[in-house]
Coordinates of C-alpha atoms and ligand atoms in Angstrom, one line a residue:
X1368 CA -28.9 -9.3 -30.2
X1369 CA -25.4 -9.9 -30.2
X1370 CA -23.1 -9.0 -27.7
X1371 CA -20.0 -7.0 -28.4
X1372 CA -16.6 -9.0 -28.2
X1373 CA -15.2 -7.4 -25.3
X1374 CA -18.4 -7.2 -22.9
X1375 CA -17.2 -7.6 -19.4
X1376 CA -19.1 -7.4 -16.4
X1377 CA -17.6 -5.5 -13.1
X1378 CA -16.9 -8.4 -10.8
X1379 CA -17.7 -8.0 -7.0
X1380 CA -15.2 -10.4 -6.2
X1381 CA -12.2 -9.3 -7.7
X1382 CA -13.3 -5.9 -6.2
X1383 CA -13.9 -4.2 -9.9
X1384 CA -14.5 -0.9 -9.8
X1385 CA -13.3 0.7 -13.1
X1386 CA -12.2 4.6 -13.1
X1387 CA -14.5 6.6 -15.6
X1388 CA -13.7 10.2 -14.7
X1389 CA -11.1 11.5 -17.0
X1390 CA -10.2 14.4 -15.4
X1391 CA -9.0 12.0 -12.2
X1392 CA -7.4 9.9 -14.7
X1393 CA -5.2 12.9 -15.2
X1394 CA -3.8 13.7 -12.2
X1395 CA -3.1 10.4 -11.4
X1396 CA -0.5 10.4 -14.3
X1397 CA 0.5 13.5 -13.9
X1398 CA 1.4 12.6 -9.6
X1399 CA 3.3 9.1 -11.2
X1400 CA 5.2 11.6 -13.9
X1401 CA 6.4 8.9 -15.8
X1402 CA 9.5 8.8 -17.7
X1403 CA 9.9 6.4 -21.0
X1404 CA 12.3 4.1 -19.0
X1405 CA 10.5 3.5 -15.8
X1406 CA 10.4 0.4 -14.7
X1407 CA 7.0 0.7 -14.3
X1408 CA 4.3 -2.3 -13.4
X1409 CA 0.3 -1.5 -12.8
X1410 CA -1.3 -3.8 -10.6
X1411 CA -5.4 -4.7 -12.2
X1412 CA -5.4 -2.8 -15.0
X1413 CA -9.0 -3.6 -15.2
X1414 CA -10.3 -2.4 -18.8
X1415 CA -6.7 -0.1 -19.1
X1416 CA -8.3 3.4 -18.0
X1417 CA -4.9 4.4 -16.5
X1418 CA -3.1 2.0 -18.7
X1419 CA -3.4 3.6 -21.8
X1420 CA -1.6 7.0 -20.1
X1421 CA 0.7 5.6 -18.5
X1422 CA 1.9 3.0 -21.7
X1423 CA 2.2 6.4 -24.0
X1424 CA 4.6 6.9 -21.3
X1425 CA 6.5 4.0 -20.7
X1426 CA 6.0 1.5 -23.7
X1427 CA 7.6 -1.2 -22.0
X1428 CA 5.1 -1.1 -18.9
X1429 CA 4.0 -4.5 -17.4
X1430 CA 0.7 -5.2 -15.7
X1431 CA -0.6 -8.3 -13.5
X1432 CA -4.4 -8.6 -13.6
X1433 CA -6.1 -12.0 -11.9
X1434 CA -9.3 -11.5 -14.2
X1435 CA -8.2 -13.6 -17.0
X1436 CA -11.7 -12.6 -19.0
X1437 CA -9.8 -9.4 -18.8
X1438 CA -6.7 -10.5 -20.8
X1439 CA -8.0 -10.6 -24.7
X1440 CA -9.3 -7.3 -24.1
X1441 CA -6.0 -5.8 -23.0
X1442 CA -4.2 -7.7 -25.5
X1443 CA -6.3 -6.2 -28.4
X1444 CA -6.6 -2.5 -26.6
X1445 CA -2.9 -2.7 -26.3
X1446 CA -1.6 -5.2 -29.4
X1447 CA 0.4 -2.1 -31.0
X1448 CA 2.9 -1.9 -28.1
X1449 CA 5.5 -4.3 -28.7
X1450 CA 7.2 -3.8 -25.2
X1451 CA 3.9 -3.8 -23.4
X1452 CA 3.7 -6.9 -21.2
X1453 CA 0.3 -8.9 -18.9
X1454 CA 1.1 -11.1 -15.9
X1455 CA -2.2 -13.3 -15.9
X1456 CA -1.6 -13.6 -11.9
X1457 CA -2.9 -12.9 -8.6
X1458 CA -0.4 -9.8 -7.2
X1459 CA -0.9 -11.0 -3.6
X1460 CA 1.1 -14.4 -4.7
X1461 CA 3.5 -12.4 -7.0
X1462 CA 7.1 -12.1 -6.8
X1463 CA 8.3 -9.1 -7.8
X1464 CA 11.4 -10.0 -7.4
X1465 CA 11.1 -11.5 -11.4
X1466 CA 10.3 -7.2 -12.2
X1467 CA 13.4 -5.9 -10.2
X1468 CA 16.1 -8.1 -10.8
X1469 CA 18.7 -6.6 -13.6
X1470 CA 16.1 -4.0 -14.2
X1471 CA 16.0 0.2 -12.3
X1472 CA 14.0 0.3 -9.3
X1473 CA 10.6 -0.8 -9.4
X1474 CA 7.6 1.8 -10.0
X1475 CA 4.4 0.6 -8.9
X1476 CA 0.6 1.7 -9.9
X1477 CA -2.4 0.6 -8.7
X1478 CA -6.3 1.1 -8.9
X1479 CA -6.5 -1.5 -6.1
X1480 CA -9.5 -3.7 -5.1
X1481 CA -10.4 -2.5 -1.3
X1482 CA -10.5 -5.9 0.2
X1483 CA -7.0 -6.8 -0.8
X1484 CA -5.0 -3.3 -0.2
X1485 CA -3.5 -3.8 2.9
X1486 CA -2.2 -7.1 2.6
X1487 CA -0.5 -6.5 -0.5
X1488 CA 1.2 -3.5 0.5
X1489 CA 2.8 -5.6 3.2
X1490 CA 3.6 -8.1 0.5
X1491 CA 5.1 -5.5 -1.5
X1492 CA 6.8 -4.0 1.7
X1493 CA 9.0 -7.3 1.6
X1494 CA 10.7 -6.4 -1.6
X1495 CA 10.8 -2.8 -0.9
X1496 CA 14.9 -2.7 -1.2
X1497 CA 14.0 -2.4 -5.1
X1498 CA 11.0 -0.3 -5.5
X1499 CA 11.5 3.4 -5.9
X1500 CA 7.5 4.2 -5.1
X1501 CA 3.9 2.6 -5.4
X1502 CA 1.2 5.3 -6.3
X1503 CA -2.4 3.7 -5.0
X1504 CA -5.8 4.7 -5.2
X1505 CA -7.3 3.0 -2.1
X1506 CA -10.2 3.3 0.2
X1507 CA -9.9 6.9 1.7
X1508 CA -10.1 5.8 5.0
X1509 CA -7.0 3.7 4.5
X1510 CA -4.8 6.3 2.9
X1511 CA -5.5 8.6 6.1
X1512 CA -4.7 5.7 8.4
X1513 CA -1.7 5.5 6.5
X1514 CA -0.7 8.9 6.3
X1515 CA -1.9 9.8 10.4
X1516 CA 0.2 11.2 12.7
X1517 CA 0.3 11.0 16.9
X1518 CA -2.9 11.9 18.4
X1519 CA -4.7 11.9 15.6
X1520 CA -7.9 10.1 15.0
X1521 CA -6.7 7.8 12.4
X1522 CA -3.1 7.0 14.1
X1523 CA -2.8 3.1 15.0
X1524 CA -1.1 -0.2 14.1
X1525 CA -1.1 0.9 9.8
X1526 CA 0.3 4.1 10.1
X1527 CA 3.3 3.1 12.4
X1528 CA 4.3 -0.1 10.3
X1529 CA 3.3 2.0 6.6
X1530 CA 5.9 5.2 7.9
X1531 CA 8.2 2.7 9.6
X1532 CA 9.1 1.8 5.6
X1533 CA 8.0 4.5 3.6
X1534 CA 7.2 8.3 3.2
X1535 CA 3.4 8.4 3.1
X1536 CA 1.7 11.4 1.1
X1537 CA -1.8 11.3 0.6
X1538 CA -2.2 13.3 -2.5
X1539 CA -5.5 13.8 -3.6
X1540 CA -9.8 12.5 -3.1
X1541 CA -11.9 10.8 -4.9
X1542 CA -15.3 10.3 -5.0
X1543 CA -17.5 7.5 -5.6
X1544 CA -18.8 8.9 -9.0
X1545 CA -15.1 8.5 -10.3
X1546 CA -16.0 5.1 -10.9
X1547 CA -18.2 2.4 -12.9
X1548 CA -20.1 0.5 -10.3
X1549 CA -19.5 3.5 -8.0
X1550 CA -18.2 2.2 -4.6
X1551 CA -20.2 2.5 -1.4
X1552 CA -17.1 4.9 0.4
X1553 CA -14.5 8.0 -0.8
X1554 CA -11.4 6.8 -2.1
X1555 CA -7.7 8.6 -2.2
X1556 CA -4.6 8.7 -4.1
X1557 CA -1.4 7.8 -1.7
X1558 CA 2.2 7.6 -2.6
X1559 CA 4.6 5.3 -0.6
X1560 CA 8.0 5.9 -1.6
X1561 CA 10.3 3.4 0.8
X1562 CA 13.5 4.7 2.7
X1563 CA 16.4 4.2 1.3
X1564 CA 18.0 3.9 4.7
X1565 CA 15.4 3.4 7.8
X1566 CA 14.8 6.3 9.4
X1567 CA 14.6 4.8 12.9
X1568 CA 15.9 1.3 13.0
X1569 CA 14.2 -1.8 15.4
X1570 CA 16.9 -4.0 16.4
X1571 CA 14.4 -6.9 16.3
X1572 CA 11.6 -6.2 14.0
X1573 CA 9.0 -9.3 15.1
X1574 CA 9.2 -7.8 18.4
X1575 CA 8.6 -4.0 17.3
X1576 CA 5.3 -5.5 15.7
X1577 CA 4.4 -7.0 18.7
X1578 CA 4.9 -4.1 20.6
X1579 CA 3.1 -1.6 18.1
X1580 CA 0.2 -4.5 18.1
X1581 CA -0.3 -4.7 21.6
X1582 CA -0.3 -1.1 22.3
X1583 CA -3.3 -0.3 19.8
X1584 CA -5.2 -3.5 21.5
X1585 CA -6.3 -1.5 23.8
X1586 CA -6.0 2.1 22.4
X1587 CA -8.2 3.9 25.7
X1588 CA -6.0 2.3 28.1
X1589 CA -3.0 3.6 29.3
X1590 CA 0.5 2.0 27.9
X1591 CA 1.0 1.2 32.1
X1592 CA -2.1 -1.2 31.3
X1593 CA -1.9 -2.3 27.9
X1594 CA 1.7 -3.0 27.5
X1595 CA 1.8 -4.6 31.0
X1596 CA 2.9 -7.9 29.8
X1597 CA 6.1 -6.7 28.0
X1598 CA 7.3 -4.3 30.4
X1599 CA 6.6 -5.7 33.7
X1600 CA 10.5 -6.3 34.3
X1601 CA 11.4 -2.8 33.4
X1602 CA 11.9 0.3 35.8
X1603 CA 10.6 2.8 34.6
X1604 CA 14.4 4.4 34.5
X1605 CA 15.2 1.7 31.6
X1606 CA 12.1 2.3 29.8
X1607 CA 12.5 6.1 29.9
X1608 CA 9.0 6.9 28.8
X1609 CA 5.9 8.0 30.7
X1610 CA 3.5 5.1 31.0
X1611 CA 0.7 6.9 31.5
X1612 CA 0.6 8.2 27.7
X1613 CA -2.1 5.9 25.6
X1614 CA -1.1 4.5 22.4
X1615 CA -2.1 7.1 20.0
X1616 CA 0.7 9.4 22.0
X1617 CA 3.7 7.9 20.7
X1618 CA 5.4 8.4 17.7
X1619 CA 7.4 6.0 15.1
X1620 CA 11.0 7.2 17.1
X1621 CA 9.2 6.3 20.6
X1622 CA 7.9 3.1 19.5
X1623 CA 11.6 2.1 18.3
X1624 CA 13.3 3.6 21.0
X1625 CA 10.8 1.7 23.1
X1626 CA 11.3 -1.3 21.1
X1627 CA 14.6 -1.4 21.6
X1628 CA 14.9 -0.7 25.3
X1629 CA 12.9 -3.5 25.5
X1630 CA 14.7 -5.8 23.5
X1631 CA 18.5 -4.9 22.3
X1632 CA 20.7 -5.8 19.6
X1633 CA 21.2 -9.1 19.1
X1634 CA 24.6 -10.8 18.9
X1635 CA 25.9 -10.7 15.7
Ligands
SAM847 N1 -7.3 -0.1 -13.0 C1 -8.7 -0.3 -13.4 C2 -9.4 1.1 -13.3 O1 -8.8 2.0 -12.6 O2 -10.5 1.2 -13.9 C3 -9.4 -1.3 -12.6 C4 -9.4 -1.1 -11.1 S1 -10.4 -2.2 -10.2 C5 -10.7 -1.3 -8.7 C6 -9.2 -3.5 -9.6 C7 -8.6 -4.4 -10.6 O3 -7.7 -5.3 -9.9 C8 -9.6 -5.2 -11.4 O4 -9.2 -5.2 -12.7 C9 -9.4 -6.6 -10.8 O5 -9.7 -7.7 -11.7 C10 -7.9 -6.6 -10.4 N2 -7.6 -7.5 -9.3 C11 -8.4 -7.9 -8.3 N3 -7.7 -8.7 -7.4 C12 -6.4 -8.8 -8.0 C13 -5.3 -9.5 -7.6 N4 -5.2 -10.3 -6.5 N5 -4.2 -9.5 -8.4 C14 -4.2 -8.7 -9.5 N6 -5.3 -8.0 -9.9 C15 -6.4 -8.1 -9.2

């Protein structure tokens, strides 16, 4: 028999796991609210189940998609839109500086393969000065790292650096039968809009990192323990914070304030 033209089969490796569930396909255009001239780009488009929403929306929408046998199929699925654009390209690589120069703010969307999500939100952290928000459906577990708060379960090293950036709202679940090969775990819809201005600001970022990293390296122990290294040299007047807290007890204000008792400003 012969096989239709546009046969394509989901691809472990580039993590394809294509939304079938209408009713989810919904609401996820209805949280982006689109507006005709968004500048709006969806990262894997896959086989265009939120594509073709969200280009009736926003004809000049752009998508990158590192599947090229995915290409002739979005090109005929979406030949009649003449502003409608496909970055053959791997997103992690990407710069989206090429989308935000001369253009509004950049809106991003994303159905994104689990094994690459974190490490492209960082990369997409670097250009956040021009994106307005990203809208991602990602492993649940992620989006309520993300979104955690002090003392909560999920708090750590993601949450802290992800709200350091960005408002985090986890909007809604999803479950595996939302998709087509259903995935092995929940999923969840979060939106990261950036700040424009940083809520709390570390005068040396590396070192903030550092700090954040080593304290969640040893998340039972107390701070006294884990962050011995780094604050040896301290009284615990200068440091102003009570050591024997664990990690999960601070928030994104101590951490900074933390940060930058430990190391100030430096010259101009
Ligand atoms: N948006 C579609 C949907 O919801 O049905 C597909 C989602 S699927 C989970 C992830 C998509 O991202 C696939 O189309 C895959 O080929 C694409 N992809 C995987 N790695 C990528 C990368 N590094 N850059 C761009 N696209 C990628």
């Amino acid at each position: 028999m012969k096989k239709p033209a546009f046969e394509h089969r989901a691809r472990k490796r580039f993590g394809q796991n294509f939304l079938t569930d209408q009713s989810i396909i919904n609401s996820i255009v209805r949280q982006i609210a689109v507006k005709e001239d968004d500048n709006l780009v969806e990262i894997g488009p896959g086989k265009g189940a939120i594509t073709s929403q969200l280009v009736d929306a926003c004809p000049n929408l752009q998508v990158i998609e590192l599947d090229r046998d995915l290409i002739p199929l979005l090109l005929a699925q979406f030949a009649n839109y003449r502003g409608f654009k496909i970055h053959q390209a791997d997103a992690l690589k990407f710069d989206f500086n090429t989308l935000i120069e001369g253009g509004s703010p950049l809106r991003v969307v994303g159905n994104l393969p689990y094994n690459i999500s974190t490490p492209l939100i960082f990369h997409l952290l670097s250009f956040r000065e021009g994106i307005k928000d990203m809208h991602f459906m990602l492993q649940k577990e992620v989006v309520m790292r993300l979104a955690a708060k002090p003392s909560e379960k999920n708090y750590g090293r993601l949450s802290i650096m992800a709200q350091y950036f960005c408002c985090v709202e986890h909007l809604f679940d999803v479950p595996p039968e939302s998709f087509e090969p259903a995935p092995k775990v929940d999923s969840a819809i979060v939106r990261l809009s950036p700040h424009g201005e940083l809520p709390y600001l570390a005068h040396q970022p590396d070192k903030f990192d550092t700090l954040v990293k080593t304290a969640f390296s040893q998340r039972r122990k107390t701070l006294r323990n884990s962050l011995k290294s780094l604050v040896a040299d301290f009284s615990i007047e200068e440091l102003n914070i009570d050591l024997s807290q664990r990690a999960e007890n601070l928030s994104l204000a101590d951490y900074v304030a933390l940060s930058n008792r430990l190391w100030p400003k430096l010259n101009p």
